[in-house]
PDB file of C-alpha atoms (C1' of nucleotides) in Angstrom:
ATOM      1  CA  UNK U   1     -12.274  -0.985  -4.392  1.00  0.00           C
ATOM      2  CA  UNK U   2     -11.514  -0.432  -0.581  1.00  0.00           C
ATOM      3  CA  UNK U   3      -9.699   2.451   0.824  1.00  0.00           C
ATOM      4  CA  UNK U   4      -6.313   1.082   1.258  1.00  0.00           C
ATOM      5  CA  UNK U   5      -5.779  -0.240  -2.112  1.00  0.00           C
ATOM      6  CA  UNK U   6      -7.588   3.004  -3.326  1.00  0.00           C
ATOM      7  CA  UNK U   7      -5.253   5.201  -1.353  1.00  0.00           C
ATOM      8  CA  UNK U   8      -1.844   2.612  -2.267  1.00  0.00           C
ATOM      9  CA  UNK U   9      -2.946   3.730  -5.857  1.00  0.00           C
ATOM     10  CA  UNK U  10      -2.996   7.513  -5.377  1.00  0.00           C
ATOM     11  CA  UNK U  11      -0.044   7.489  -3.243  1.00  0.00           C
ATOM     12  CA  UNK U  12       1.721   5.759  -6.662  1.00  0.00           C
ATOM     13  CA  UNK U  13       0.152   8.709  -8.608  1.00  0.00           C
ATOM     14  CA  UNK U  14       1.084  11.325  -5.756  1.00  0.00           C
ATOM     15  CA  UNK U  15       4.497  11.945  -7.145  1.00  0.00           C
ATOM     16  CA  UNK U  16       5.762  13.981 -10.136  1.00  0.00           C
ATOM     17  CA  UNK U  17       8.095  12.187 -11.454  1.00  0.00           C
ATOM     18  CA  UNK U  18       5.831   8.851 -11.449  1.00  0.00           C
ATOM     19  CA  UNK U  19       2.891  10.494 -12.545  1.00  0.00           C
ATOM     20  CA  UNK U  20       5.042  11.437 -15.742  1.00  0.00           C
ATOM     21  CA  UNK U  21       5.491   7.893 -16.302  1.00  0.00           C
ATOM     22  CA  UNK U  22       2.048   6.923 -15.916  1.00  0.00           C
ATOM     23  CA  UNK U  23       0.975   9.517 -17.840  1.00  0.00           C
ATOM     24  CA  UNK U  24       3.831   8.543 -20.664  1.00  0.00           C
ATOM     25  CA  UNK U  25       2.647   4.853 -20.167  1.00  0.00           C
ATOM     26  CA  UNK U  26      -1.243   6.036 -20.763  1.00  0.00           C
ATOM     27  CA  UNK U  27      -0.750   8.033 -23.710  1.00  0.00           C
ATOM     28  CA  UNK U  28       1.174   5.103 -25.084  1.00  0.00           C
ATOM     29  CA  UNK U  29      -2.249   3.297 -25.112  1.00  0.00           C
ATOM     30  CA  UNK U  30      -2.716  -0.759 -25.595  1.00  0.00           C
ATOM     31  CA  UNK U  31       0.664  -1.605 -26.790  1.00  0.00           C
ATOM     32  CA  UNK U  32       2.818  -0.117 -24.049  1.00  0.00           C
ATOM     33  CA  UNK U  33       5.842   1.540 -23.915  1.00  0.00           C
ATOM     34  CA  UNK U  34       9.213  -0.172 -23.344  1.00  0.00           C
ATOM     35  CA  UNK U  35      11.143   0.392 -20.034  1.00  0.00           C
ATOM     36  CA  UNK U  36      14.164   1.824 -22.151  1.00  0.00           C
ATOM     37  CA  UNK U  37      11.396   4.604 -24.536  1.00  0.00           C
ATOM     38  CA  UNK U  38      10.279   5.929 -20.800  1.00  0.00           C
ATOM     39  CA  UNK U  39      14.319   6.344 -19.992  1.00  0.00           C
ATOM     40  CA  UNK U  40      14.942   7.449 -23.255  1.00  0.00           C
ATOM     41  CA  UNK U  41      11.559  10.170 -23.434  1.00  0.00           C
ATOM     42  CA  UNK U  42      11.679  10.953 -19.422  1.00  0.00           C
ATOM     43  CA  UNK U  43      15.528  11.030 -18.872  1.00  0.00           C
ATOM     44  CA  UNK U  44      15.655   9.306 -15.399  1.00  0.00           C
ATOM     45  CA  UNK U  45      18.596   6.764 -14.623  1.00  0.00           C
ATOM     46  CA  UNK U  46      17.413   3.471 -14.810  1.00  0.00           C
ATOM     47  CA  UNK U  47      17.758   2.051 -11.685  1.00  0.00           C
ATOM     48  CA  UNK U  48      15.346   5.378 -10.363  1.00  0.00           C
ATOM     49  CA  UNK U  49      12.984   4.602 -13.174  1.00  0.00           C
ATOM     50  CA  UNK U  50      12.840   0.688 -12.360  1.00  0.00           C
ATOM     51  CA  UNK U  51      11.876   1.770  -8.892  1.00  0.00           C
ATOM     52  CA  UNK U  52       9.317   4.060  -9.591  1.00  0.00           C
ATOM     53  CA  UNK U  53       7.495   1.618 -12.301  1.00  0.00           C
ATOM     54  CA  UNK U  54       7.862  -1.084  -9.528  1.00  0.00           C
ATOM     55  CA  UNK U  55       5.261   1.085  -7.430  1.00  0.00           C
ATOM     56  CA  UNK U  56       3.401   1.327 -10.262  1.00  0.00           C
ATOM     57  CA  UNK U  57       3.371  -2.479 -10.692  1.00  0.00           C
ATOM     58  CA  UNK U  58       2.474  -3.064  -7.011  1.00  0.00           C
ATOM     59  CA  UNK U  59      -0.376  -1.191  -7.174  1.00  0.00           C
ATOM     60  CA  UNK U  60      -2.273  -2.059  -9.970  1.00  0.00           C
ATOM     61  CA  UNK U  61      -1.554   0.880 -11.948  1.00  0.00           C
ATOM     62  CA  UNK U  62       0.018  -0.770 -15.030  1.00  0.00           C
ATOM     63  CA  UNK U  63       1.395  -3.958 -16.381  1.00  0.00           C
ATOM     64  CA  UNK U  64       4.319  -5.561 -18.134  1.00  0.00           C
ATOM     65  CA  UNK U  65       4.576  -7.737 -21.403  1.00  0.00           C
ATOM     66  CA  UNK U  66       8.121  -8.979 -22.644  1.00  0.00           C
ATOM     67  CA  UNK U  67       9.249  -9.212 -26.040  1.00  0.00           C
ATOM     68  CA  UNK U  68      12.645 -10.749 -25.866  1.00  0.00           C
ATOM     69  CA  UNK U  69      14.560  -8.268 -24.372  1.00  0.00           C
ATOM     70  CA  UNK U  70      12.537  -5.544 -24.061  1.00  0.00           C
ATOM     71  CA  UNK U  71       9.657  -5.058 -21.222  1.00  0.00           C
ATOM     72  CA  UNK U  72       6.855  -2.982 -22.455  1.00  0.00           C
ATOM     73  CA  UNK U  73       4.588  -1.230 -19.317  1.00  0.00           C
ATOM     74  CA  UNK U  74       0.874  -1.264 -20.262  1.00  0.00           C
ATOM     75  CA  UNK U  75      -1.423   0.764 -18.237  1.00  0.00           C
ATOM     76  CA  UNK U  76      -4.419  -1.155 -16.402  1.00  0.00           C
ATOM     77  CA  UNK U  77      -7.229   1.572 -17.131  1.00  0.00           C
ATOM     78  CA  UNK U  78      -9.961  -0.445 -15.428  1.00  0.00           C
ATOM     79  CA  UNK U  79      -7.544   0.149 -12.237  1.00  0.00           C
ATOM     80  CA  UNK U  80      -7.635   3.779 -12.608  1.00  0.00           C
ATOM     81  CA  UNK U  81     -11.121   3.659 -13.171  1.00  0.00           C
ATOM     82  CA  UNK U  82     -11.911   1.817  -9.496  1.00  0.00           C
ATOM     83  CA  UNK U  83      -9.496   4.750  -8.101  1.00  0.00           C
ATOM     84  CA  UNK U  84     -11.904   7.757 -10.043  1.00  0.00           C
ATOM     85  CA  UNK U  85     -15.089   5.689  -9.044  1.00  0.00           C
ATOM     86  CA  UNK U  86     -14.062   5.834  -5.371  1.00  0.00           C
ATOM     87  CA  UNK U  87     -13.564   9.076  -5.295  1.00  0.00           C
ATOM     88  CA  UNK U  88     -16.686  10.171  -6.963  1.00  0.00           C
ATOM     89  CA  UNK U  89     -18.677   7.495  -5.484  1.00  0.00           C
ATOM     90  CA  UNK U  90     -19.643   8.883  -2.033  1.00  0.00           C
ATOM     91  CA  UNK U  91     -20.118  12.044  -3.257  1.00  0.00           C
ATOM     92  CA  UNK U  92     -22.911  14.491  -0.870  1.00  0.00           C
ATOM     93  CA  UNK U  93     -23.745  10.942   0.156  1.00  0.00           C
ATOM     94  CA  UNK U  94     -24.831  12.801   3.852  1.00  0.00           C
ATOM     95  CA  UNK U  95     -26.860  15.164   2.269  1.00  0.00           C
ATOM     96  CA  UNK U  96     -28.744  12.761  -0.521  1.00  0.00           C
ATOM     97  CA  UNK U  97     -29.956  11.076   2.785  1.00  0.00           C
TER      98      UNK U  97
ATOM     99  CA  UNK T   1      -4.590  21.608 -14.475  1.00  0.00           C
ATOM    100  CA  UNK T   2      -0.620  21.052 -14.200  1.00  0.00           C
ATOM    101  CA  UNK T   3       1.369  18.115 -13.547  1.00  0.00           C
ATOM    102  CA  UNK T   4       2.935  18.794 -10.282  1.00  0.00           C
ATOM    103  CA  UNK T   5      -0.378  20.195  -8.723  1.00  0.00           C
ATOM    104  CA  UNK T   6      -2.532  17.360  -9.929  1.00  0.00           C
ATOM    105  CA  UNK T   7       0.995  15.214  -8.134  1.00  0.00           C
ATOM    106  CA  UNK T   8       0.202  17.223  -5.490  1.00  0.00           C
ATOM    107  CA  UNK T   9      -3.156  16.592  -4.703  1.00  0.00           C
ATOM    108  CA  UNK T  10      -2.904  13.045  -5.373  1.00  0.00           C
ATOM    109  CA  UNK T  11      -0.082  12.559  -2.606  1.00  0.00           C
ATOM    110  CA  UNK T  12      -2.301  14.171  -0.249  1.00  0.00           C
ATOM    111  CA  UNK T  13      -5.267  11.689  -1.080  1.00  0.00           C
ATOM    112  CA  UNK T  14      -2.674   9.195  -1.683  1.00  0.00           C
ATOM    113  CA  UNK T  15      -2.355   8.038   2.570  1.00  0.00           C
ATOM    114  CA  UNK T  16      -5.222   6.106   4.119  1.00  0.00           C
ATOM    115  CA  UNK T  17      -5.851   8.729   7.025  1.00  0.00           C
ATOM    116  CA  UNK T  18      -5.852  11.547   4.515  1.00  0.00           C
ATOM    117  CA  UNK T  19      -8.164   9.774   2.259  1.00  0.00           C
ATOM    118  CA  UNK T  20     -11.069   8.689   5.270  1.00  0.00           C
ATOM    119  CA  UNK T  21     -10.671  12.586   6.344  1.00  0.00           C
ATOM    120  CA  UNK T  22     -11.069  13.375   2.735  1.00  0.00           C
ATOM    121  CA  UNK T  23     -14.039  10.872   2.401  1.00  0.00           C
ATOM    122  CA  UNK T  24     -15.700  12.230   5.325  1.00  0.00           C
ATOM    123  CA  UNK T  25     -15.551  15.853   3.843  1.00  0.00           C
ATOM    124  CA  UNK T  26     -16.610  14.877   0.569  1.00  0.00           C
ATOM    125  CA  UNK T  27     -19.904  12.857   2.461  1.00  0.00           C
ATOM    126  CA  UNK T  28     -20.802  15.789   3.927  1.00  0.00           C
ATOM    127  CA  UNK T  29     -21.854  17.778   1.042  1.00  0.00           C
ATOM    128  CA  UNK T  30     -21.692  21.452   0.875  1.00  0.00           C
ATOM    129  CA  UNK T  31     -22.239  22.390   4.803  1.00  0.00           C
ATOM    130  CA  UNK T  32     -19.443  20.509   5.810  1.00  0.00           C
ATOM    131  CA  UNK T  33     -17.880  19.034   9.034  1.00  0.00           C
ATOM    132  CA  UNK T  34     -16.375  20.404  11.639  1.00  0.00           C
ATOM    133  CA  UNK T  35     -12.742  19.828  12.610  1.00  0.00           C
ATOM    134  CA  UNK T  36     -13.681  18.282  15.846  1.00  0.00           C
ATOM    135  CA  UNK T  37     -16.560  16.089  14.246  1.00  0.00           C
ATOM    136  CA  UNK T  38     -13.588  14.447  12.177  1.00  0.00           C
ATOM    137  CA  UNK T  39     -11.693  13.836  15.320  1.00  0.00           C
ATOM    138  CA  UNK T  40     -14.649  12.399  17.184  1.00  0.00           C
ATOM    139  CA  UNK T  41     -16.019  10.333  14.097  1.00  0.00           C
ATOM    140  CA  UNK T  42     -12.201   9.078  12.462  1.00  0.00           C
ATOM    141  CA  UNK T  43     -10.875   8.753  16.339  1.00  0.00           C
ATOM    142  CA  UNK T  44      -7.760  10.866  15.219  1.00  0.00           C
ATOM    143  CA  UNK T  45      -5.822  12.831  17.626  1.00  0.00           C
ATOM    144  CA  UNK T  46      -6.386  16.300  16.944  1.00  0.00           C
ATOM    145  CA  UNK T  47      -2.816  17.098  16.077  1.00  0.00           C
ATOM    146  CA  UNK T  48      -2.300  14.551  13.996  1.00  0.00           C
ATOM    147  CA  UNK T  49      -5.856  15.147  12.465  1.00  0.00           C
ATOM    148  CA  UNK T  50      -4.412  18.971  12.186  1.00  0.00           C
ATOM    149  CA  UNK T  51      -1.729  17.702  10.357  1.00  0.00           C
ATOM    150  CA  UNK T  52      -3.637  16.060   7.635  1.00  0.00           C
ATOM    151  CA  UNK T  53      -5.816  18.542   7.710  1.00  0.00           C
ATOM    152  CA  UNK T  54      -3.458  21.463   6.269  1.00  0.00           C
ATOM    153  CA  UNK T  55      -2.509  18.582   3.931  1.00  0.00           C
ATOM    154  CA  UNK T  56      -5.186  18.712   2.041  1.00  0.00           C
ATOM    155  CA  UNK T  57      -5.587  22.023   2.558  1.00  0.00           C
ATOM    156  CA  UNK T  58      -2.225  23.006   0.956  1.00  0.00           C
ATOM    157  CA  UNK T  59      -3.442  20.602  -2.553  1.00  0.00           C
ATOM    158  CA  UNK T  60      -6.737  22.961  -2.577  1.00  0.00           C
ATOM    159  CA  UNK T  61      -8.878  19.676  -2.111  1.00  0.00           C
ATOM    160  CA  UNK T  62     -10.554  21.187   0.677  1.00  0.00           C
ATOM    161  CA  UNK T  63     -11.455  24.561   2.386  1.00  0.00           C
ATOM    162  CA  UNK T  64     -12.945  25.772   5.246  1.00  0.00           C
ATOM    163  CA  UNK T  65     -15.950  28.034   6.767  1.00  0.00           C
ATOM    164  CA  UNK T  66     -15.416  29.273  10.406  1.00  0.00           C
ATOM    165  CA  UNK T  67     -18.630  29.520  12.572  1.00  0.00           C
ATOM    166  CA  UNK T  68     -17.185  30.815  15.922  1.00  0.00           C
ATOM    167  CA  UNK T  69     -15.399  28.746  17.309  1.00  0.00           C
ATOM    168  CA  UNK T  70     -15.649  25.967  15.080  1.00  0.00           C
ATOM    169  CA  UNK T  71     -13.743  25.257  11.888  1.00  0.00           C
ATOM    170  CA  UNK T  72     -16.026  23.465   9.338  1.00  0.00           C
ATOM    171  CA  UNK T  73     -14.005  21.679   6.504  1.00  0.00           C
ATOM    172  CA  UNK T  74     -15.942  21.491   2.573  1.00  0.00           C
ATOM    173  CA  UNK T  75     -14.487  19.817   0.046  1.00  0.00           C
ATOM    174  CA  UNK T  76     -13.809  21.747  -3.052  1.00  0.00           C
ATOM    175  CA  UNK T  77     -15.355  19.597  -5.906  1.00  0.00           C
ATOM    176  CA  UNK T  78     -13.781  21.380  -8.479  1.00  0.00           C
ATOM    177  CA  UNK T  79     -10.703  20.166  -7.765  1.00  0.00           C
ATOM    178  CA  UNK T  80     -11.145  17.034  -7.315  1.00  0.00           C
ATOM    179  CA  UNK T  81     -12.496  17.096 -10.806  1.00  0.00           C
ATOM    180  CA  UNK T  82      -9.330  18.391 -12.478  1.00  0.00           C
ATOM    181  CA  UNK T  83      -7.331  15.815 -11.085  1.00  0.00           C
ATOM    182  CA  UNK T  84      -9.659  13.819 -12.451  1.00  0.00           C
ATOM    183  CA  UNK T  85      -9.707  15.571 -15.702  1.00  0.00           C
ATOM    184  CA  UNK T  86      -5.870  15.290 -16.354  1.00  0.00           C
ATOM    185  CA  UNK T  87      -6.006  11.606 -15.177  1.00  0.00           C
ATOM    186  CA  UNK T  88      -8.663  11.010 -18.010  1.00  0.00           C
ATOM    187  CA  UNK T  89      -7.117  13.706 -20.447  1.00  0.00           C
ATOM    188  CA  UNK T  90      -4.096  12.303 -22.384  1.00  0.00           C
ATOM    189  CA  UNK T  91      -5.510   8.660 -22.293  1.00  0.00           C
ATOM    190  CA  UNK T  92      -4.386   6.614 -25.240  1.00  0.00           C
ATOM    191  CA  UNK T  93      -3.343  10.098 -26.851  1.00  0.00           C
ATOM    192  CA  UNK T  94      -0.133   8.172 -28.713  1.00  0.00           C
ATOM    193  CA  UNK T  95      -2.673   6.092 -30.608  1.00  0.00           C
ATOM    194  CA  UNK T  96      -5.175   8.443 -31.540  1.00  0.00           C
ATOM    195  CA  UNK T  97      -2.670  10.445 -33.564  1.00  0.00           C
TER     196      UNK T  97
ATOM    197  C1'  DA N   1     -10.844  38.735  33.982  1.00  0.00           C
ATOM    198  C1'  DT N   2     -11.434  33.770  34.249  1.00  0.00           C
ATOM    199  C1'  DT N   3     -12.822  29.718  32.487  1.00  0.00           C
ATOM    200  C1'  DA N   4     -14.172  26.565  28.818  1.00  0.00           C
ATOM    201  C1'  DT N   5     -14.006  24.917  24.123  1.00  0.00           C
ATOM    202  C1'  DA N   6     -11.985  24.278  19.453  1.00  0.00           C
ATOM    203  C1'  DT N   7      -8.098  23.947  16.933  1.00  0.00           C
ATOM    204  C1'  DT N   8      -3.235  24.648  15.754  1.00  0.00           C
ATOM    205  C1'  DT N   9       1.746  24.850  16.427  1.00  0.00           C
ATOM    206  C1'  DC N  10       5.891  23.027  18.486  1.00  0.00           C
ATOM    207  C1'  DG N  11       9.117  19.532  19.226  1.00  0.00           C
ATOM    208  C1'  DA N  12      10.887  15.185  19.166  1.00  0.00           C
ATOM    209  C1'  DT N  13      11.151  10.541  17.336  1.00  0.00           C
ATOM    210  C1'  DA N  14      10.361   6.862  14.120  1.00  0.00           C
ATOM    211  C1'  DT N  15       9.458   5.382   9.727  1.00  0.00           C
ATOM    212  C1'  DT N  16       9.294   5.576   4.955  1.00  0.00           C
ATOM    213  C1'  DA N  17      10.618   7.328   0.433  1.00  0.00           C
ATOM    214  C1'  DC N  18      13.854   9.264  -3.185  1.00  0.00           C
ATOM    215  C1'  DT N  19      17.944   9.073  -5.784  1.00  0.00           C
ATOM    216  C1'  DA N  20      21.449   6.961  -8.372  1.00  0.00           C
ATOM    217  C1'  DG N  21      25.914   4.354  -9.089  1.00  0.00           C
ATOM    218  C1'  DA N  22      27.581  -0.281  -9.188  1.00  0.00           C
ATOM    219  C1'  DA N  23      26.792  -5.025  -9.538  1.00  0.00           C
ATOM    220  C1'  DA N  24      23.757  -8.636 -10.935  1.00  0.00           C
ATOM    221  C1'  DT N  25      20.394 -10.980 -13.851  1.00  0.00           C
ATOM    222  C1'  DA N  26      17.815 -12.117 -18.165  1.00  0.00           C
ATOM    223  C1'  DA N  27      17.514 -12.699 -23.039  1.00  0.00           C
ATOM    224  C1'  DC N  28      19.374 -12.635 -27.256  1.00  0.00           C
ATOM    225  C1'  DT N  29      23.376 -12.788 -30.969  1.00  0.00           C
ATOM    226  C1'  DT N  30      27.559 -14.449 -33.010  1.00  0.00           C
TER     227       DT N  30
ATOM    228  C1'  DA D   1      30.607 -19.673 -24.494  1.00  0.00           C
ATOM    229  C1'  DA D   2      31.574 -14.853 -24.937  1.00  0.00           C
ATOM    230  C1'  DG D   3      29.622 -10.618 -25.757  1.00  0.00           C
ATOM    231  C1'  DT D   4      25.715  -7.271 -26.040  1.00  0.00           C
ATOM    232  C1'  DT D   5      21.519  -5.187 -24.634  1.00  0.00           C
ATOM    233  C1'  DA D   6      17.655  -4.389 -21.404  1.00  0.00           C
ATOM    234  C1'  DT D   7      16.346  -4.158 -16.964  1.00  0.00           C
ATOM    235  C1'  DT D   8      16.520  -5.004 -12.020  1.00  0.00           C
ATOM    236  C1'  DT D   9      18.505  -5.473  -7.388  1.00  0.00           C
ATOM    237  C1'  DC D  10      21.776  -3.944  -4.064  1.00  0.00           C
ATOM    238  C1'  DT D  11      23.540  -0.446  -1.231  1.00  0.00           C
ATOM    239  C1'  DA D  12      23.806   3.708   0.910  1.00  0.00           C
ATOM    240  C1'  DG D  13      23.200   8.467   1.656  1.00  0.00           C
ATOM    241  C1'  DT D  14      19.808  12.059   2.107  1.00  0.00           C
ATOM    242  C1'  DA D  15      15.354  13.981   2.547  1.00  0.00           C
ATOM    243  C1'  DA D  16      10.550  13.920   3.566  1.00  0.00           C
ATOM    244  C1'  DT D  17       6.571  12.297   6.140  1.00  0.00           C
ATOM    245  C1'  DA D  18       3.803  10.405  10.139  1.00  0.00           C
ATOM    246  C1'  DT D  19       2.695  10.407  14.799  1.00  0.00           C
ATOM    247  C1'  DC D  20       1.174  12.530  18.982  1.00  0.00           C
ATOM    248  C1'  DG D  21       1.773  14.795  23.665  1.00  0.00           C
ATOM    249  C1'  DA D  22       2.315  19.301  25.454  1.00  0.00           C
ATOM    250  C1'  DA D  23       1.976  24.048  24.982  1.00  0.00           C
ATOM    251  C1'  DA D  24      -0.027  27.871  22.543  1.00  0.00           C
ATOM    252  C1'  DT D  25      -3.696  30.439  20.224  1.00  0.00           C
ATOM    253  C1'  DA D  26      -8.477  31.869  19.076  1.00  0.00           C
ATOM    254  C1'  DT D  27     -13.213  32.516  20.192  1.00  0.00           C
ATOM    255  C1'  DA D  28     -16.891  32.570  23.143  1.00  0.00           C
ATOM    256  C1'  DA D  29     -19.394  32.327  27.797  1.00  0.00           C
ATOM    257  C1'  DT D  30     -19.856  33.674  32.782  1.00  0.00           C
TER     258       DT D  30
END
DNA sequence: ATTATATTTCGATATTACTAGAAATAACTT
DNA sequence: AAGTTATTTCTAGTAATATCGAAATATAAT
């Protein structure tokens, strides 16, 4: 992944009260969590909470799946992955040389 | 590692300046670069290069070495790690229980 | 002491982000 | 079609961040 979508991503995760939610929405693990468990759990209003998950959205970080009414957020680990493997990646890289 | 630190370091490393200056650090291994090799090599101007500098800084992502008059920045590996770590720690925890 | 070099702090401005109530939309139920 | 539930968009106020020139500081050289 390139460094703007790389940094976009950490920017998403560079913020407590997001990072909660990510970290609610990873724990949660293939089948999501619904919009309304993460008010419920976190206690944020929901127009706050529908703003962070919408940065969360826009970069990659998770997804969403309906059920009727209810959106469940899914996190994309092969996106967090890319993030970890850029920051690893050019590790010593001026010394291996 | 706790939430808002590992927030913390990831908004620093979460802006596209901030990461290149980060990335640049990290390339040069365990010597190093100096303050003014950033400038010259990211074309920053040095107060705004300052700027991003104590940034990252301030999240313990980086530290630096002072050879007379030049400040050398090395990239503290460690932490980077535990960001990492508590990224990776609590993934799919919901469903392993 | 003066000058040169390396880096930071100050100050000012512009932009972006955070928060949350109120109104709107979407999907279902009766 | 009227009501209920789940979530988002609108709006607006406040706070935080980014940028960079100019001035200040720190260290060394002459």
């Amino acid at each position: 992944m390139d460094l703007e979508n790389t940094a976009k991503a950490l920017k998403e995760l560079g913020h407590p009260t997001r990072l909660n939610i990510y970290r609610s929405v990873v724990r949660a693990g293939y089948q999501g969590i619904a919009v309304g468990g993460l008010q419920e759990k976190l206690e944020i209003p929901g127009s706050t909470l529908s703003h962070h998950i919408s940065g969360l959205l826009s970069a990659g970080l998770i997804t969403q799946r309906r059920e009727s009414r209810t959106l469940f957020c899914v996190a994309e680990y092969d996106k967090l992955q890319s993030v970890i493997d850029f920051l690893q990646e050019e590790c010593c890289a001026d010394e291996k040389t």
